[in-house]
Short mmCIF file of N, CA and C in Angstrom, two decimals:
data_model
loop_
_atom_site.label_atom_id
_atom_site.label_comp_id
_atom_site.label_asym_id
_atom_site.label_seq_id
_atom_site.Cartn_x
_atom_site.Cartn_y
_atom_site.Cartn_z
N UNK Y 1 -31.52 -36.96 30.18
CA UNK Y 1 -30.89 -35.85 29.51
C UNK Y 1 -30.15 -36.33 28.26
N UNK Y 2 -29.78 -37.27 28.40
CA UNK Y 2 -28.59 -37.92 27.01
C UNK Y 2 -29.76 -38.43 26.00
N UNK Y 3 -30.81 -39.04 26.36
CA UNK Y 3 -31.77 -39.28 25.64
C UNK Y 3 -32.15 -38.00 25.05
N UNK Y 4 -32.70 -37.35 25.47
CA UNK Y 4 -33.01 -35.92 25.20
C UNK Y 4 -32.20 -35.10 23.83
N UNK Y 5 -30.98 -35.14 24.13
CA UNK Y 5 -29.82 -34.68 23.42
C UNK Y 5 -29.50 -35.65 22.14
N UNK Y 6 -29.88 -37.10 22.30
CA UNK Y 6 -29.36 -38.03 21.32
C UNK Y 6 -31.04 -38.04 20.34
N UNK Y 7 -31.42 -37.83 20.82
CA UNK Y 7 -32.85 -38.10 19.88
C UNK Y 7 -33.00 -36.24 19.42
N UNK Y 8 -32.27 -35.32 20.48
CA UNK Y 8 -32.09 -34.03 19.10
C UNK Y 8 -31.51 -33.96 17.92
N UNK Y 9 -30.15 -34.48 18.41
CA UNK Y 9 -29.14 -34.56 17.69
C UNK Y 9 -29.57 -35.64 15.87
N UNK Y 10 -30.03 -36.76 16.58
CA UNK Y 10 -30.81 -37.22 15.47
C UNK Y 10 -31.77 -36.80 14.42
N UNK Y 11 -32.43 -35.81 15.00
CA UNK Y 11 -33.37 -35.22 13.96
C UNK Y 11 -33.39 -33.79 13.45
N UNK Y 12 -32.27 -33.73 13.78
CA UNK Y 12 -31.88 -32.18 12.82
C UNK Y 12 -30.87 -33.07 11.82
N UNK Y 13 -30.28 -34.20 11.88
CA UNK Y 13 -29.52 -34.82 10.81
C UNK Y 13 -30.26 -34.19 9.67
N UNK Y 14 -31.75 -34.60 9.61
CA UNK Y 14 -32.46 -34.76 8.58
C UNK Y 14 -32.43 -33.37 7.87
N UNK Y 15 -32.82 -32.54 8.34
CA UNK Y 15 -32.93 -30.87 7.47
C UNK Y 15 -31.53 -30.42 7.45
N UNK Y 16 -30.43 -31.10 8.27
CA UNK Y 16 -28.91 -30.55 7.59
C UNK Y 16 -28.89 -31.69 6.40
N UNK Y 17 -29.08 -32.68 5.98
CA UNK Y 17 -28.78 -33.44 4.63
C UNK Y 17 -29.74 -32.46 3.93
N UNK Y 18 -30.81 -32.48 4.08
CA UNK Y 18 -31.65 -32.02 3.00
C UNK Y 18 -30.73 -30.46 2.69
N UNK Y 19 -31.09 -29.52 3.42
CA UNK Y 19 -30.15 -28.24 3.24
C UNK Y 19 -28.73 -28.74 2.19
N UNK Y 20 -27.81 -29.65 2.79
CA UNK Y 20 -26.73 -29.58 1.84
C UNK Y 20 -26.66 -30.53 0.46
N UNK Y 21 -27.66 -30.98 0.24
CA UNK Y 21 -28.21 -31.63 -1.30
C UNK Y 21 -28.48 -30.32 -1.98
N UNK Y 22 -29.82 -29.60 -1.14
CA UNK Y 22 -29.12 -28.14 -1.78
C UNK Y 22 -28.55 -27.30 -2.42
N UNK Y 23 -27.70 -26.86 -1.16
CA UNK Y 23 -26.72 -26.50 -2.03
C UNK Y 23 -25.50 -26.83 -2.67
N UNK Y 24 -25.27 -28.70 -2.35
CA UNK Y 24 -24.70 -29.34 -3.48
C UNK Y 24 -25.80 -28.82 -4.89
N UNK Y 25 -26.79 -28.76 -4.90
CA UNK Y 25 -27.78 -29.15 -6.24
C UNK Y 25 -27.63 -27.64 -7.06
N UNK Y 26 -28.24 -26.65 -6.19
CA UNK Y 26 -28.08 -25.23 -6.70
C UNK Y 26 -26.57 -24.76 -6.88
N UNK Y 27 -25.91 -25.00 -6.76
CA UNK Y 27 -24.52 -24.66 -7.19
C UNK Y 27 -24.37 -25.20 -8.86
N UNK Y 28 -25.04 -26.54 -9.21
CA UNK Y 28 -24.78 -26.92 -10.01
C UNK Y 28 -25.92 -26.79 -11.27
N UNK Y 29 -27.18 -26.03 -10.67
CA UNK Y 29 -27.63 -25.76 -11.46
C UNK Y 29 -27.59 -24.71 -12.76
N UNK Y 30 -26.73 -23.66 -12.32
CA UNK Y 30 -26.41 -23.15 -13.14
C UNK Y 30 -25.35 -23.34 -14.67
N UNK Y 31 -25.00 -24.70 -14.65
CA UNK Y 31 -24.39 -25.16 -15.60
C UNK Y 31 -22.84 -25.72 -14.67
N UNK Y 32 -22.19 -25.85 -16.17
CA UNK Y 32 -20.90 -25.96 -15.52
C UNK Y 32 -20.27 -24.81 -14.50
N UNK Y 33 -19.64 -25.81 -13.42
CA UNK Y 33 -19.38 -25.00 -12.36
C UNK Y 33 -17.39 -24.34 -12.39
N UNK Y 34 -17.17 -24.96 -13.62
CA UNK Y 34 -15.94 -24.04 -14.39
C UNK Y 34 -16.39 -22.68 -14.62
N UNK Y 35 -17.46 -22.56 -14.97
CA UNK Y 35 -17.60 -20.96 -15.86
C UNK Y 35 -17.99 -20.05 -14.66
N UNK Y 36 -18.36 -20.83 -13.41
CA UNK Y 36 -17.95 -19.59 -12.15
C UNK Y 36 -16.92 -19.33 -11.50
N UNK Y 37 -15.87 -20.00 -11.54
CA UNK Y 37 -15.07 -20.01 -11.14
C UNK Y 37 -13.70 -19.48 -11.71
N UNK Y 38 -14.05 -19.46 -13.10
CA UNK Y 38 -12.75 -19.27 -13.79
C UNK Y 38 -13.33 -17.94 -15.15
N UNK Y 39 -12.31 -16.81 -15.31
CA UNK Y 39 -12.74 -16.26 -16.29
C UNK Y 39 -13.31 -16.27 -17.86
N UNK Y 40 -13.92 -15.54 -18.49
CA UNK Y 40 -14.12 -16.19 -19.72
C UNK Y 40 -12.97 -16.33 -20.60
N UNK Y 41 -11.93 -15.59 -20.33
CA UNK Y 41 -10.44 -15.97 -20.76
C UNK Y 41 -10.05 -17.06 -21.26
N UNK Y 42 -9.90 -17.81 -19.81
CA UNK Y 42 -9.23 -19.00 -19.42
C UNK Y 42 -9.75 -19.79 -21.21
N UNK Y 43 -8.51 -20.44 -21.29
CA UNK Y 43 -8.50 -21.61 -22.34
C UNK Y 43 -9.24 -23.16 -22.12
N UNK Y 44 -9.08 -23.62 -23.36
CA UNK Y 44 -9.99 -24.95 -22.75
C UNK Y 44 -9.39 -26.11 -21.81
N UNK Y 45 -7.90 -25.51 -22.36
CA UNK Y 45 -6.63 -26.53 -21.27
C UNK Y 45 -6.89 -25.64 -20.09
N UNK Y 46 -7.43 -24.86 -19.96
CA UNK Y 46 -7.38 -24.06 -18.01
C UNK Y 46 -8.31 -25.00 -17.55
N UNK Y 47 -9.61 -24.76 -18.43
CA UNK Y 47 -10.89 -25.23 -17.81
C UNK Y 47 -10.65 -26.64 -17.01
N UNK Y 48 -10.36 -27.52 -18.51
CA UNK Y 48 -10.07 -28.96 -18.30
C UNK Y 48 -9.05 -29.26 -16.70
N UNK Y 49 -8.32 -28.49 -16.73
CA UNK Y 49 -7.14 -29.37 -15.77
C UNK Y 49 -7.93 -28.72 -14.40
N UNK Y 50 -8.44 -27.33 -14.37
CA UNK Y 50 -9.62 -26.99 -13.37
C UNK Y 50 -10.60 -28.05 -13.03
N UNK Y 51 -10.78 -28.89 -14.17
CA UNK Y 51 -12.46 -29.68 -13.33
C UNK Y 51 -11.31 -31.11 -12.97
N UNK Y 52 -10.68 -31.07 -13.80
CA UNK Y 52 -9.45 -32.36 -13.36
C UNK Y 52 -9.49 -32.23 -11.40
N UNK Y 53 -8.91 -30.85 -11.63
CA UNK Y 53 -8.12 -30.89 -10.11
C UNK Y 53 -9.21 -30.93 -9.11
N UNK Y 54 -10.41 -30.51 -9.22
CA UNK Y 54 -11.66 -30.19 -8.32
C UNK Y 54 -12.34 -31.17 -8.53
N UNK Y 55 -12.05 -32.46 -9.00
CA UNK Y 55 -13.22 -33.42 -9.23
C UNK Y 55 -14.76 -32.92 -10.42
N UNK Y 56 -14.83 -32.06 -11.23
CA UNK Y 56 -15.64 -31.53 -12.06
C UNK Y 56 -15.73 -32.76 -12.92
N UNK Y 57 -14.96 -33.21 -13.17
CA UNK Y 57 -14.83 -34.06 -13.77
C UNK Y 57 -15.56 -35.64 -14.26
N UNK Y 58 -15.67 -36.07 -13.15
CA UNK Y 58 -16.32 -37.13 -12.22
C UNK Y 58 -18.13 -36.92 -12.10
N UNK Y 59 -18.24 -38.21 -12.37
CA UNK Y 59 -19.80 -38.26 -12.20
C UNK Y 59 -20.42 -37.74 -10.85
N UNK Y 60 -21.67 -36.79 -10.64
CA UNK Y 60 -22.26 -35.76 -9.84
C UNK Y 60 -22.66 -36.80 -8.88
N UNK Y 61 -22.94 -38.25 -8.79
CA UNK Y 61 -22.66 -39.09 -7.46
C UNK Y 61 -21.71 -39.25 -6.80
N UNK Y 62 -20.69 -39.29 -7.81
CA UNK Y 62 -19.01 -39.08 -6.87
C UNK Y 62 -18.64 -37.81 -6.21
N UNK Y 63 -19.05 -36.69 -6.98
CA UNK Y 63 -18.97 -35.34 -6.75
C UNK Y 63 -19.82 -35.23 -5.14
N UNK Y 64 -21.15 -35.95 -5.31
CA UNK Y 64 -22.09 -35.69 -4.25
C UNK Y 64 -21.20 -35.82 -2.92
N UNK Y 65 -20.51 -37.46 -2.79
CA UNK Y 65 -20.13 -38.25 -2.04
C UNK Y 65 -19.16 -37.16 -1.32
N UNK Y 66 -17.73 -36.95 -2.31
CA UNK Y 66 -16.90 -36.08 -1.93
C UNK Y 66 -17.53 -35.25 -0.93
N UNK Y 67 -18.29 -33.76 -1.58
CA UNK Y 67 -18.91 -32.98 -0.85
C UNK Y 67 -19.10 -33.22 0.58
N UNK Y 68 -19.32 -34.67 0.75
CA UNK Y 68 -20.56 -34.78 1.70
C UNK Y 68 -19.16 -34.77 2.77
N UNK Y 69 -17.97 -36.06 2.35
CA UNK Y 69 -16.69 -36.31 2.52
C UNK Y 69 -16.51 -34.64 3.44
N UNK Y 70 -16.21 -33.89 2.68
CA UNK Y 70 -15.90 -32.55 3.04
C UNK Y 70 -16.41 -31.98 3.73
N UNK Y 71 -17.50 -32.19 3.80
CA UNK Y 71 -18.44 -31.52 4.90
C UNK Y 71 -18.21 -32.49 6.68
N UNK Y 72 -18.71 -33.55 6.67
CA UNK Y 72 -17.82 -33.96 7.78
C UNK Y 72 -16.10 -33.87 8.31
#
């Protein structure tokens, strides 16, 4: 039974990473992910200290990592 359960558990890993590359990826396809989040208002000092505080900032491997961070 633990076999059973440990060799499930193992292979759905695979289509939950793939799924959340995803929608790490499609979130970001639409450009910067400031301009969904924040009005067209907002100034360029909003934007900036916005991707500051959310990691926007940071290269989309670090960004990935985080995410992933967050998700566990």
């Amino acid at each position: 039974m633990f076999r059973f359960l440990r060799r499930r558990i193992y292979t759905s890993l695979i289509p939950l990473f793939v799924v959340l590359l995803g929608v790490f990826f499609l979130a970001r396809l639409t450009g910067d992910p400031t301009s969904l989040y924040l009005p067209e208002s907002a100034t360029q000092a909003q934007r900036e200290a916005f991707r500051a505080t959310n990691g926007f900032d940071q290269p989309v491997l670090t960004q990935l990592l985080d995410y992933f961070k967050g998700v566990v």
